[in-house]
Coordinates of C-alpha atoms in Angstrom, one line a residue:
Chain F
M1 CA 114.9 105.8 96.6
A2 CA 111.7 106.9 98.4
A3 CA 113.4 110.0 99.9
T4 CA 114.7 111.2 96.5
G5 CA 111.8 110.1 94.3
A6 CA 114.2 108.0 92.3
S7 CA 113.5 105.5 89.6
G8 CA 115.6 103.3 87.4
T9 CA 115.6 101.1 84.3
N10 CA 112.2 99.6 85.0
A11 CA 110.3 102.8 85.4
V12 CA 109.1 103.0 81.8
R13 CA 107.0 99.9 82.4
Y14 CA 106.4 99.7 86.2
G15 CA 106.6 103.4 87.2
T16 CA 109.0 105.2 89.4
I17 CA 109.3 104.7 93.2
R18 CA 106.5 107.2 93.6
D19 CA 104.1 105.0 91.8
N20 CA 105.1 102.0 93.8
V21 CA 105.1 103.3 97.4
L22 CA 101.9 102.4 99.1
N23 CA 102.7 103.6 102.6
L24 CA 105.6 105.2 104.5
E25 CA 106.6 105.1 108.2
V26 CA 108.1 108.5 108.9
V27 CA 109.7 110.0 112.0
L28 CA 108.6 113.6 112.0
P29 CA 110.8 116.4 113.3
G30 CA 108.9 116.5 116.6
G31 CA 109.6 112.8 117.1
Q32 CA 106.0 111.5 116.3
L33 CA 105.7 108.4 114.2
L34 CA 103.6 109.0 111.1
H35 CA 102.2 106.3 108.8
T36 CA 101.5 108.3 105.7
A37 CA 98.5 106.1 104.6
G38 CA 97.6 104.9 108.1
Q39 CA 99.2 102.1 110.0
G40 CA 99.3 98.8 108.2
R41 CA 97.4 100.0 105.2
H42 CA 98.3 98.9 101.7
Y43 CA 95.5 99.5 99.2
R44 CA 95.8 100.2 95.5
K45 CA 94.0 103.5 95.6
S46 CA 92.3 105.9 98.0
A47 CA 90.5 109.2 98.1
A48 CA 90.8 109.6 101.9
G49 CA 92.3 112.9 102.9
Y50 CA 95.6 114.5 101.7
N51 CA 98.1 112.4 99.9
L52 CA 100.8 112.3 102.6
T53 CA 102.6 109.4 101.0
G54 CA 103.1 111.4 97.8
L55 CA 104.3 114.4 99.8
F56 CA 107.0 112.6 101.6
V57 CA 108.3 110.7 98.5
G58 CA 110.9 112.9 97.0
S59 CA 111.1 115.3 99.9
E60 CA 114.8 114.5 100.3
G61 CA 114.6 114.1 104.1
T62 CA 113.7 117.7 104.6
L63 CA 110.2 117.0 106.1
G64 CA 110.9 113.8 108.1
L65 CA 113.0 110.7 108.2
I66 CA 111.6 107.7 106.4
T67 CA 112.1 104.5 108.5
A68 CA 110.0 102.0 106.6
A69 CA 108.2 101.7 103.2
T70 CA 105.4 99.5 102.0
L71 CA 105.9 98.8 98.3
R72 CA 103.6 97.5 95.5
L73 CA 104.6 94.2 94.0
H74 CA 104.3 93.3 90.3
P75 CA 104.1 89.7 89.0
A76 CA 107.4 88.3 87.8
P77 CA 107.3 88.1 84.0
E78 CA 106.7 84.8 82.4
T79 CA 109.4 85.3 79.8
T80 CA 112.2 87.9 79.5
V81 CA 114.3 88.9 76.5
A82 CA 116.9 91.6 76.4
A83 CA 118.6 93.1 73.4
T84 CA 121.1 95.7 72.3
C85 CA 120.8 97.8 69.2
A86 CA 123.4 100.1 67.8
F87 CA 122.6 103.2 65.7
P88 CA 124.5 105.5 63.3
S89 CA 123.5 108.6 65.3
V90 CA 122.1 109.8 68.6
Q91 CA 119.1 111.1 66.7
A92 CA 118.3 107.7 65.2
A93 CA 118.5 106.0 68.6
V94 CA 116.3 108.4 70.3
D95 CA 113.8 108.7 67.4
S96 CA 113.5 104.9 67.7
T97 CA 112.7 105.3 71.4
V98 CA 109.9 107.8 70.7
H99 CA 108.5 105.6 67.9
I100 CA 108.5 102.4 70.0
L101 CA 106.6 104.2 72.8
Q102 CA 104.2 105.7 70.3
A103 CA 103.5 102.3 68.9
A104 CA 102.4 101.3 72.5
V105 CA 105.0 98.5 72.6
P106 CA 105.0 97.8 76.4
V107 CA 108.9 97.7 76.7
A108 CA 110.1 96.9 80.2
R109 CA 113.3 98.7 79.8
I110 CA 114.7 101.0 77.2
E111 CA 118.1 102.6 78.0
F112 CA 120.2 104.8 75.9
L113 CA 124.1 104.9 76.0
D114 CA 126.1 107.2 73.8
E115 CA 129.2 106.0 72.0
V116 CA 131.5 107.3 74.8
M117 CA 129.5 105.4 77.4
M118 CA 129.4 102.3 75.2
D119 CA 133.1 102.3 74.7
A120 CA 133.6 102.7 78.5
C121 CA 131.2 99.8 79.2
N122 CA 133.0 97.6 76.7
R123 CA 136.3 98.1 78.5
H124 CA 134.9 98.1 82.1
S125 CA 132.5 95.2 81.7
K126 CA 134.3 93.2 79.0
L127 CA 131.5 93.6 76.5
D128 CA 132.0 93.4 72.8
C129 CA 129.4 95.9 71.6
R130 CA 129.8 98.2 68.7
V131 CA 131.0 101.6 69.7
A132 CA 128.0 103.7 68.7
P133 CA 124.9 105.2 70.2
T134 CA 123.1 102.2 71.5
L135 CA 119.8 101.2 73.0
F136 CA 119.6 98.4 75.7
L137 CA 116.1 97.0 75.7
E138 CA 114.1 94.4 77.7
F139 CA 110.8 92.8 77.1
H140 CA 108.5 91.1 79.6
G141 CA 105.5 88.9 78.9
S142 CA 104.3 85.6 77.6
E143 CA 106.4 83.8 74.9
Q144 CA 103.8 84.8 72.3
A145 CA 103.4 88.4 73.4
L146 CA 107.2 88.8 73.4
G147 CA 107.5 87.6 69.8
E148 CA 105.2 90.4 68.7
Q149 CA 106.8 93.1 70.8
V150 CA 110.2 92.2 69.6
Q151 CA 109.2 92.1 66.0
R152 CA 107.6 95.6 66.1
T153 CA 110.6 97.0 67.9
E154 CA 113.0 95.5 65.3
E155 CA 110.9 96.9 62.5
I156 CA 111.0 100.4 64.1
T157 CA 114.7 100.4 64.8
Q158 CA 115.5 99.2 61.3
S159 CA 113.3 101.9 59.7
N160 CA 115.5 104.3 61.7
G161 CA 118.6 102.9 60.3
A162 CA 119.8 100.7 63.2
F163 CA 123.0 98.8 62.5
H164 CA 121.8 95.6 64.0
F165 CA 119.9 94.0 66.8
S166 CA 121.6 91.6 69.2
W167 CA 119.5 89.3 71.4
A168 CA 120.1 88.0 74.9
K169 CA 117.6 85.4 75.8
E170 CA 119.6 83.4 78.4
A171 CA 119.5 84.7 82.0
E172 CA 123.3 84.8 82.2
E173 CA 123.7 86.8 79.0
R174 CA 121.0 89.2 80.2
S175 CA 122.6 89.7 83.6
Q176 CA 125.9 90.5 82.0
L177 CA 124.2 93.2 79.9
W178 CA 122.3 94.8 82.7
A179 CA 125.3 94.5 85.0
A180 CA 127.2 96.5 82.4
R181 CA 124.5 99.1 82.3
H182 CA 124.3 99.3 86.1
N183 CA 128.0 99.7 86.4
A184 CA 128.0 102.6 83.9
W185 CA 129.1 105.0 86.7
Y186 CA 132.2 103.0 87.4
A187 CA 132.9 102.5 83.7
A188 CA 132.7 106.2 83.2
L189 CA 135.1 106.9 86.2
A190 CA 137.6 104.5 84.6
L191 CA 137.8 106.8 81.5
R192 CA 140.0 109.3 83.5
P193 CA 141.6 107.5 86.4
G194 CA 142.1 109.8 89.4
C195 CA 139.2 112.0 88.4
K196 CA 135.9 112.3 90.2
G197 CA 132.5 111.7 88.7
Y198 CA 129.9 114.4 88.5
A199 CA 126.4 113.2 87.6
T200 CA 123.5 115.3 86.6
D201 CA 120.1 114.4 85.1
V202 CA 117.1 116.1 83.5
C203 CA 113.7 114.9 82.1
V204 CA 111.7 116.3 79.3
P205 CA 108.5 115.4 77.4
I206 CA 109.4 112.3 75.3
S207 CA 108.7 114.3 72.1
R208 CA 111.4 116.8 73.0
L209 CA 114.0 114.1 73.9
P210 CA 115.7 113.9 70.5
E211 CA 116.5 117.6 70.3
I212 CA 117.8 117.9 73.9
L213 CA 120.0 114.8 73.6
V214 CA 121.5 115.9 70.3
Q215 CA 122.0 119.4 71.8
A216 CA 123.6 117.9 75.0
K217 CA 126.0 116.0 72.9
E218 CA 127.0 119.1 71.0
D219 CA 127.3 121.1 74.3
L220 CA 129.5 118.4 75.7
K221 CA 131.8 118.4 72.7
A222 CA 132.0 122.2 72.7
S223 CA 132.8 122.3 76.4
G224 CA 135.9 120.1 75.9
L225 CA 134.9 118.1 79.0
T226 CA 135.0 114.3 79.2
G227 CA 131.5 112.9 79.8
T228 CA 129.1 110.2 78.9
I229 CA 125.4 110.2 78.3
V230 CA 123.2 107.4 79.6
G231 CA 119.6 107.3 80.5
H232 CA 116.1 106.0 81.0
V233 CA 115.0 107.4 77.7
G234 CA 111.6 105.7 77.8
D235 CA 110.7 108.3 80.5
G236 CA 112.4 111.2 78.7
N237 CA 115.1 111.1 81.4
F238 CA 118.8 111.0 80.9
H239 CA 122.1 111.5 82.8
C240 CA 125.4 113.1 82.0
I241 CA 128.4 111.7 83.8
L242 CA 131.2 114.2 83.7
L243 CA 134.8 113.5 84.8
V244 CA 136.5 116.2 86.7
D245 CA 140.0 116.6 88.0
P246 CA 139.6 117.3 91.7
E247 CA 142.7 119.6 91.6
D248 CA 141.3 121.6 88.7
T249 CA 138.9 124.3 90.0
E250 CA 138.5 125.8 86.5
E251 CA 137.4 122.4 85.2
L252 CA 134.9 122.0 88.0
R253 CA 133.5 125.4 87.2
R254 CA 133.0 124.3 83.6
V255 CA 131.3 121.1 84.7
E256 CA 128.9 123.0 86.9
A257 CA 128.2 125.4 84.1
F258 CA 127.4 122.5 81.8
A259 CA 125.0 121.0 84.3
Q260 CA 123.2 124.4 84.8
Q261 CA 123.0 124.9 81.1
L262 CA 121.5 121.4 80.6
G263 CA 119.0 122.0 83.4
R264 CA 117.9 125.3 81.7
R265 CA 117.6 123.5 78.3
A266 CA 115.3 121.0 79.9
L267 CA 113.2 123.8 81.5
A268 CA 112.9 125.5 78.1
L269 CA 111.5 122.3 76.7
H270 CA 108.7 122.1 79.3
G271 CA 110.8 119.6 81.3
T272 CA 112.3 119.3 84.8
C273 CA 115.8 120.0 86.0
T274 CA 115.9 116.6 87.6
G275 CA 114.1 113.4 86.7
E276 CA 115.4 111.4 89.6
H277 CA 118.5 112.7 91.3
G278 CA 116.8 115.5 93.3
I279 CA 117.6 119.1 94.1
G280 CA 120.0 118.8 97.0
L281 CA 122.2 121.9 97.2
G282 CA 123.2 122.2 93.5
K283 CA 119.8 122.7 91.8
R284 CA 118.1 125.0 94.2
Q285 CA 118.3 127.9 91.8
L286 CA 117.0 125.7 89.0
L287 CA 114.1 124.6 91.2
Q288 CA 113.0 128.2 91.6
E289 CA 113.1 128.7 87.8
E290 CA 111.2 125.5 87.3
V291 CA 108.2 126.0 89.7
G292 CA 108.1 129.8 89.9
A293 CA 107.6 132.1 92.8
V294 CA 104.2 130.8 93.9
G295 CA 105.4 127.2 93.7
I296 CA 108.5 127.9 95.8
E297 CA 106.5 129.9 98.3
T298 CA 104.0 127.0 98.7
M299 CA 106.9 124.5 99.2
R300 CA 108.4 126.9 101.8
Q301 CA 105.1 127.0 103.7
L302 CA 105.0 123.2 103.8
K303 CA 108.5 123.0 105.0
A304 CA 107.9 125.7 107.7
T305 CA 104.8 123.9 108.9
L306 CA 106.2 120.4 109.1
D307 CA 109.7 121.3 110.2
P308 CA 109.3 124.7 112.0
R309 CA 112.8 124.5 113.6
G310 CA 114.5 123.5 110.3
L311 CA 116.0 120.4 111.7
M312 CA 115.6 118.0 108.8
N313 CA 118.4 118.0 106.2
P314 CA 118.9 121.7 106.6
G315 CA 119.6 123.9 103.5
K316 CA 118.6 121.2 101.0
V317 CA 115.9 121.6 98.3
L318 CA 114.7 125.1 99.2
Chain Q
M1 CA 87.9 114.1 89.2
A2 CA 91.2 115.7 90.1
A3 CA 89.7 117.4 93.1
T4 CA 88.3 114.1 94.5
G5 CA 91.1 111.8 93.4
A6 CA 88.5 109.8 91.5
S7 CA 89.0 107.0 89.0
G8 CA 86.8 104.8 86.9
T9 CA 86.6 101.6 84.9
N10 CA 89.9 102.1 83.2
A11 CA 92.0 102.6 86.4
V12 CA 93.0 99.0 86.6
R13 CA 95.1 99.4 83.4
Y14 CA 95.8 103.1 83.1
G15 CA 95.8 104.3 86.7
T16 CA 93.5 106.6 88.6
I17 CA 93.4 110.4 87.9
R18 CA 96.2 110.7 90.4
D19 CA 98.5 108.8 88.1
N20 CA 97.4 110.8 85.0
V21 CA 97.6 114.4 86.2
L22 CA 100.9 115.9 85.2
N23 CA 100.2 119.5 86.3
L24 CA 97.4 121.6 87.8
E25 CA 96.6 125.2 87.7
V26 CA 95.2 126.1 91.1
V27 CA 93.9 129.4 92.6
L28 CA 95.1 129.5 96.1
P29 CA 93.0 130.9 98.9
G30 CA 95.0 134.2 98.8
G31 CA 94.3 134.6 95.1
Q32 CA 97.7 133.6 93.8
L33 CA 97.9 131.3 90.8
L34 CA 99.9 128.1 91.4
H35 CA 101.1 125.8 88.7
T36 CA 101.8 122.7 90.8
A37 CA 104.5 121.4 88.5
G38 CA 105.6 124.9 87.2
Q39 CA 103.9 126.7 84.3
G40 CA 103.6 124.7 81.1
R41 CA 105.5 121.7 82.3
H42 CA 104.4 118.2 81.4
Y43 CA 107.2 115.6 81.9
R44 CA 106.8 112.0 82.8
K45 CA 108.6 112.1 86.1
S46 CA 110.5 114.5 88.3
A47 CA 112.5 114.7 91.6
A48 CA 112.3 118.5 91.8
G49 CA 110.9 119.6 95.1
Y50 CA 107.8 118.7 96.9
N51 CA 105.0 116.9 94.9
L52 CA 102.5 119.7 94.9
T53 CA 100.4 118.1 92.1
G54 CA 99.9 115.0 94.2
L55 CA 98.9 117.1 97.2
F56 CA 96.2 119.0 95.4
V57 CA 94.8 115.9 93.6
G58 CA 92.2 114.5 96.0
S59 CA 92.2 117.5 98.4
E60 CA 88.4 118.0 97.7
G61 CA 88.7 121.8 97.1
T62 CA 89.9 122.4 100.6
L63 CA 93.3 123.8 99.7
G64 CA 92.6 125.7 96.6
L65 CA 90.4 125.8 93.5
I66 CA 91.6 123.7 90.5
T67 CA 91.1 125.7 87.3
A68 CA 93.1 123.7 84.7
A69 CA 94.7 120.2 84.5
T70 CA 97.4 118.8 82.2
L71 CA 96.7 115.1 81.7
R72 CA 98.8 112.3 80.4
L73 CA 97.7 110.6 77.2
H74 CA 97.8 106.9 76.4
P75 CA 97.9 105.4 72.9
A76 CA 94.5 104.4 71.7
P77 CA 94.3 100.6 71.7
E78 CA 94.8 98.8 68.3
T79 CA 92.0 96.4 69.1
T80 CA 89.3 96.3 71.8
V81 CA 87.2 93.4 72.9
A82 CA 84.6 93.5 75.7
A83 CA 82.9 90.6 77.4
T84 CA 80.5 89.7 80.2
C85 CA 80.7 86.6 82.3
A86 CA 78.1 85.4 84.8
F87 CA 79.0 83.4 87.9
P88 CA 77.1 81.2 90.4
S89 CA 78.2 83.2 93.3
V90 CA 79.9 86.5 94.4
Q91 CA 82.8 84.5 95.7
A92 CA 83.4 82.9 92.3
A93 CA 83.3 86.2 90.4
V94 CA 85.7 87.9 92.8
D95 CA 88.0 84.9 93.0
S96 CA 88.3 85.1 89.2
T97 CA 89.2 88.8 89.4
V98 CA 92.0 88.0 91.8
H99 CA 93.3 85.1 89.7
I100 CA 93.2 87.2 86.5
L101 CA 95.3 89.9 88.0
Q102 CA 97.7 87.4 89.6
A103 CA 98.2 85.8 86.2
A104 CA 99.3 89.3 85.0
V105 CA 96.7 89.5 82.3
P106 CA 96.7 93.2 81.4
V107 CA 92.9 93.7 81.6
A108 CA 91.8 97.2 80.6
R109 CA 88.6 97.0 82.6
I110 CA 87.2 94.5 85.1
E111 CA 83.9 95.5 86.7
F112 CA 81.8 93.5 89.1
L113 CA 78.0 93.8 89.3
D114 CA 76.0 91.8 91.8
E115 CA 72.8 90.1 90.7
V116 CA 70.6 92.9 92.0
M117 CA 72.6 95.4 89.9
M118 CA 72.6 93.1 86.9
D119 CA 68.8 92.8 87.1
A120 CA 68.5 96.6 87.4
C121 CA 70.8 97.1 84.4
N122 CA 68.8 94.6 82.3
R123 CA 65.6 96.5 82.9
H124 CA 67.1 100.0 82.7
S125 CA 69.4 99.5 79.7
K126 CA 67.4 96.8 77.9
L127 CA 70.1 94.2 78.2
D128 CA 69.4 90.5 78.2
C129 CA 72.1 89.3 80.6
R130 CA 71.7 86.5 83.1
V131 CA 70.7 87.7 86.5
A132 CA 73.7 86.6 88.5
P133 CA 76.9 88.0 89.9
T134 CA 78.7 89.2 86.7
L135 CA 82.0 90.5 85.5
F136 CA 82.2 93.1 82.7
L137 CA 85.6 92.9 81.1
E138 CA 87.5 94.8 78.4
F139 CA 90.8 93.9 76.7
H140 CA 93.1 96.3 74.8
G141 CA 96.0 95.4 72.6
S142 CA 97.0 94.0 69.2
E143 CA 94.8 91.3 67.6
Q144 CA 97.3 88.6 68.6
A145 CA 97.9 89.8 72.2
L146 CA 94.1 90.0 72.7
G147 CA 93.7 86.4 71.6
E148 CA 96.0 85.2 74.4
Q149 CA 94.6 87.5 77.1
V150 CA 91.1 86.4 76.3
Q151 CA 92.0 82.7 76.3
R152 CA 93.7 82.9 79.7
T153 CA 90.8 84.9 81.2
E154 CA 88.3 82.4 79.9
E155 CA 90.3 79.5 81.4
I156 CA 90.4 81.2 84.7
T157 CA 86.8 82.1 84.9
Q158 CA 85.8 78.5 83.8
S159 CA 88.0 77.0 86.5
N160 CA 86.0 79.2 89.0
G161 CA 82.7 77.8 87.7
A162 CA 81.6 80.7 85.4
F163 CA 78.3 80.0 83.6
H164 CA 79.4 81.4 80.3
F165 CA 81.4 84.1 78.6
S166 CA 79.7 86.5 76.1
W167 CA 81.8 88.5 73.7
A168 CA 81.2 92.0 72.3
K169 CA 83.7 92.7 69.6
E170 CA 81.7 95.3 67.6
A171 CA 82.0 98.9 68.7
E172 CA 78.2 99.3 68.9
E173 CA 77.8 96.2 71.1
R174 CA 80.6 97.4 73.4
S175 CA 79.2 100.8 73.8
Q176 CA 75.8 99.3 74.8
L177 CA 77.5 97.2 77.5
W178 CA 79.6 100.1 78.9
A179 CA 76.7 102.5 78.7
A180 CA 74.7 100.1 80.8
R181 CA 77.6 100.0 83.3
H182 CA 77.9 103.7 83.4
N183 CA 74.2 104.1 83.9
A184 CA 74.2 101.7 86.9
W185 CA 73.3 104.6 89.2
Y186 CA 70.1 105.4 87.3
A187 CA 69.3 101.7 86.9
A188 CA 69.6 101.4 90.7
L189 CA 67.4 104.4 91.3
A190 CA 64.7 102.8 89.1
L191 CA 64.5 99.9 91.5
R192 CA 62.5 102.0 93.9
P193 CA 60.9 104.9 92.1
G194 CA 60.6 108.0 94.3
C195 CA 63.5 107.0 96.5
K196 CA 66.9 108.7 96.7
G197 CA 70.2 107.0 96.0
Y198 CA 73.0 106.9 98.6
A199 CA 76.4 105.8 97.3
T200 CA 79.3 104.7 99.3
D201 CA 82.6 103.1 98.3
V202 CA 85.6 101.4 99.9
C203 CA 88.9 99.9 98.7
V204 CA 90.9 97.0 100.1
P205 CA 94.0 95.0 99.1
I206 CA 92.9 92.8 96.2
S207 CA 93.6 89.6 98.2
R208 CA 90.9 90.7 100.8
L209 CA 88.3 91.6 98.2
P210 CA 86.5 88.3 98.2
E211 CA 85.8 88.3 101.9
I212 CA 84.6 91.9 102.1
L213 CA 82.4 91.6 99.1
V214 CA 80.7 88.4 100.4
Q215 CA 80.4 90.0 103.8
A216 CA 78.9 93.2 102.3
K217 CA 76.3 91.1 100.5
E218 CA 75.3 89.4 103.8
D219 CA 75.2 92.8 105.7
L220 CA 73.0 94.2 103.0
K221 CA 70.6 91.2 103.2
A222 CA 70.6 91.4 107.0
S223 CA 69.9 95.2 107.0
G224 CA 66.7 94.7 105.0
L225 CA 67.8 97.6 102.7
T226 CA 67.5 97.7 99.0
G227 CA 70.9 98.1 97.5
T228 CA 73.2 97.0 94.7
I229 CA 76.9 96.3 94.6
V230 CA 79.0 97.4 91.6
G231 CA 82.7 98.2 91.4
H232 CA 86.1 98.5 90.0
V233 CA 87.2 95.2 91.4
G234 CA 90.5 95.2 89.6
D235 CA 91.6 97.9 92.1
G236 CA 90.0 96.2 95.1
N237 CA 87.4 99.0 95.0
F238 CA 83.6 98.7 95.0
H239 CA 80.5 100.8 95.6
C240 CA 77.2 100.1 97.3
I241 CA 74.2 102.0 95.9
L242 CA 71.5 102.1 98.5
L243 CA 67.9 103.3 98.0
V244 CA 66.3 105.3 100.7
D245 CA 62.8 106.8 101.1
P246 CA 63.4 110.5 101.7
E247 CA 60.5 110.6 104.1
D248 CA 61.8 107.7 106.2
T249 CA 64.4 109.0 108.7
E250 CA 64.7 105.6 110.3
E251 CA 65.7 104.1 107.0
L252 CA 68.2 106.8 106.3
R253 CA 69.7 106.1 109.7
R254 CA 70.1 102.4 108.7
V255 CA 71.6 103.3 105.4
E256 CA 74.2 105.5 107.2
A257 CA 74.9 102.7 109.7
F258 CA 75.5 100.3 106.8
A259 CA 77.9 102.7 105.1
Q260 CA 79.9 103.2 108.4
Q261 CA 80.0 99.5 109.0
L262 CA 81.3 98.9 105.5
G263 CA 84.0 101.6 106.0
R264 CA 85.1 99.9 109.2
R265 CA 85.2 96.5 107.6
A266 CA 87.5 97.9 104.9
L267 CA 89.7 99.5 107.6
A268 CA 89.9 96.2 109.4
L269 CA 91.2 94.6 106.2
H270 CA 94.1 97.1 105.8
G271 CA 92.0 99.1 103.3
T272 CA 90.6 102.6 103.0
C273 CA 87.2 104.0 103.7
T274 CA 87.0 105.5 100.2
G275 CA 88.7 104.4 97.0
E276 CA 87.4 107.3 94.9
H277 CA 84.4 109.1 96.4
G278 CA 86.3 111.1 99.0
I279 CA 85.7 112.1 102.6
G280 CA 83.4 115.1 102.3
L281 CA 81.3 115.4 105.4
G282 CA 80.1 111.8 105.9
K283 CA 83.4 110.1 106.3
R284 CA 85.4 112.5 108.5
Q285 CA 85.2 110.1 111.5
L286 CA 86.3 107.2 109.4
L287 CA 89.3 109.2 108.1
Q288 CA 90.4 109.8 111.7
E289 CA 90.3 106.0 112.3
E290 CA 92.0 105.3 109.0
V291 CA 95.1 107.6 109.3
G292 CA 95.3 107.9 113.1
A293 CA 96.0 110.9 115.3
V294 CA 99.4 111.8 113.8
G295 CA 98.1 111.5 110.2
I296 CA 95.1 113.8 111.0
E297 CA 97.3 116.3 112.8
T298 CA 99.7 116.4 109.8
M299 CA 96.7 117.0 107.4
R300 CA 95.3 119.7 109.7
Q301 CA 98.7 121.5 109.6
L302 CA 98.7 121.4 105.8
K303 CA 95.2 122.8 105.7
A304 CA 96.0 125.5 108.3
T305 CA 99.1 126.6 106.3
L306 CA 97.7 126.7 102.9
D307 CA 94.2 128.0 103.9
P308 CA 94.8 129.8 107.2
R309 CA 91.4 131.5 107.1
G310 CA 89.5 128.3 106.3
L311 CA 87.9 129.7 103.1
M312 CA 88.1 126.6 100.9
N313 CA 85.3 124.2 101.1
P314 CA 84.9 124.7 104.8
G315 CA 84.1 121.8 107.1
K316 CA 85.0 119.1 104.5
V317 CA 87.5 116.3 104.9
L318 CA 89.0 117.3 108.3

């Protein structure tokens, strides 16, 4: 997670891995051991020198090898409630997300699943949810604070035309729900047995999320590909999981074209071509479009300085 | 603030400037214009390439000149309540801070002022607070959520022997309180007219805050210097403002020795020699001790690459 700058369902409340790494132990290409914040240090904030921790988080192994990480801890919530909420349209689900965040409801998790994903999760994880665009939510706090958060959220979703809200208060019920969400990849794979999964992700300003999600849905339909949409919509971040027949090179080409198009749609909306999956090999061209010539040149300089012989994860990112 | 990686009274809830900068426009030493996240981009999170934004935040002008910043916005709180709370000892005030954070009360501000600082603020800002180690607090949220936060905080401070809690609900009263806090520097200067102020800051893991604050108080007493302690204790960060006679070189030497000693105490407790003031010229030796030889060498490489002719704020930080 530290190497790719990843996040997950909790990021909307607790931040991504970037916000939660206090220190990294890194083996540099020359073999020296670097403690990015100084050995044994774990403070909340600092203004001492360049932010080496932040530079190595998300560098995808191209600057050095991370061998240990010091993480920030958060207090375990006093009470936890999860919920699912089905909507008549993608637009209504995502509008609700935007309104919940704008109302400053401190949701701990807010995940979107399109109806294809929901159907796949129902089958794979033996859920009995309505096959419709759906939000999975979780709230953390005191009993009293939760009551208020939940009530506001329900009001907002209802005013956006939600079908109904279904609560999961017991730990077992909640784990079943989140296990289903975390197994979304396998649920998607099961849609076309024998096919491979191809995941891509983008992230846009939250205000632009409804339009890109609605557009992605239409693009997906137009492409004739099988794919699901699932995402950390509280961050403006979502994934498409596309199923591709490994024998069918023409289909793979269409899948890659879809991913590139989605990346460019995100860039056009002031977003990024990847919220948490990283650049790797497949998004190097998109990275250039995203940060521009001076940005790429600055990144190349950093790479050339810290890894002059190009030993670390060669060919990736840049 | 972006150049020094600064923060302030709101950081405990909303993060430091580092957490709130989404993009920077920077003029590089060669004259090129860099947009650290790509031109016009303002997403919540990204895994696209190296984190240039994070590298330039806190670089103290040594890598390039920041000419514009894109910041994250937070919703304005529905309700705001401020409070002051006086304690019989530094230890009791700081223990309360630790307990409040451990209880996951989402305080928006929690500031510590020692009794010298409190006395100075009373005089300078015409307050009528008890002259004792004091916490200034602020809570943001809905009416109902605030009630609960405030009640928990009061219970915690009482169990640590607080003298009393004084509430400021009206906007005017709150501004008076925070104006006094923000004028702490001038209040301290007024303690010894004709003298100059010398500010230093450190930051430690919150669990080590009580011991370093109590020790700093004793060191201050032993040094015979005039000084106040004031700080963003919710982050483990505090400042000493020392008063020095500009004609008295021996006193200046003692002030500098105190600041160095405080920095080393923070380092010994796994902290940093500066939470938000930066390295500048005065803390270059402490930075070396803090990040170690490999850390310094890595920072020097970054500086040499991005500013090969050493044009940007020469001599600072490294």
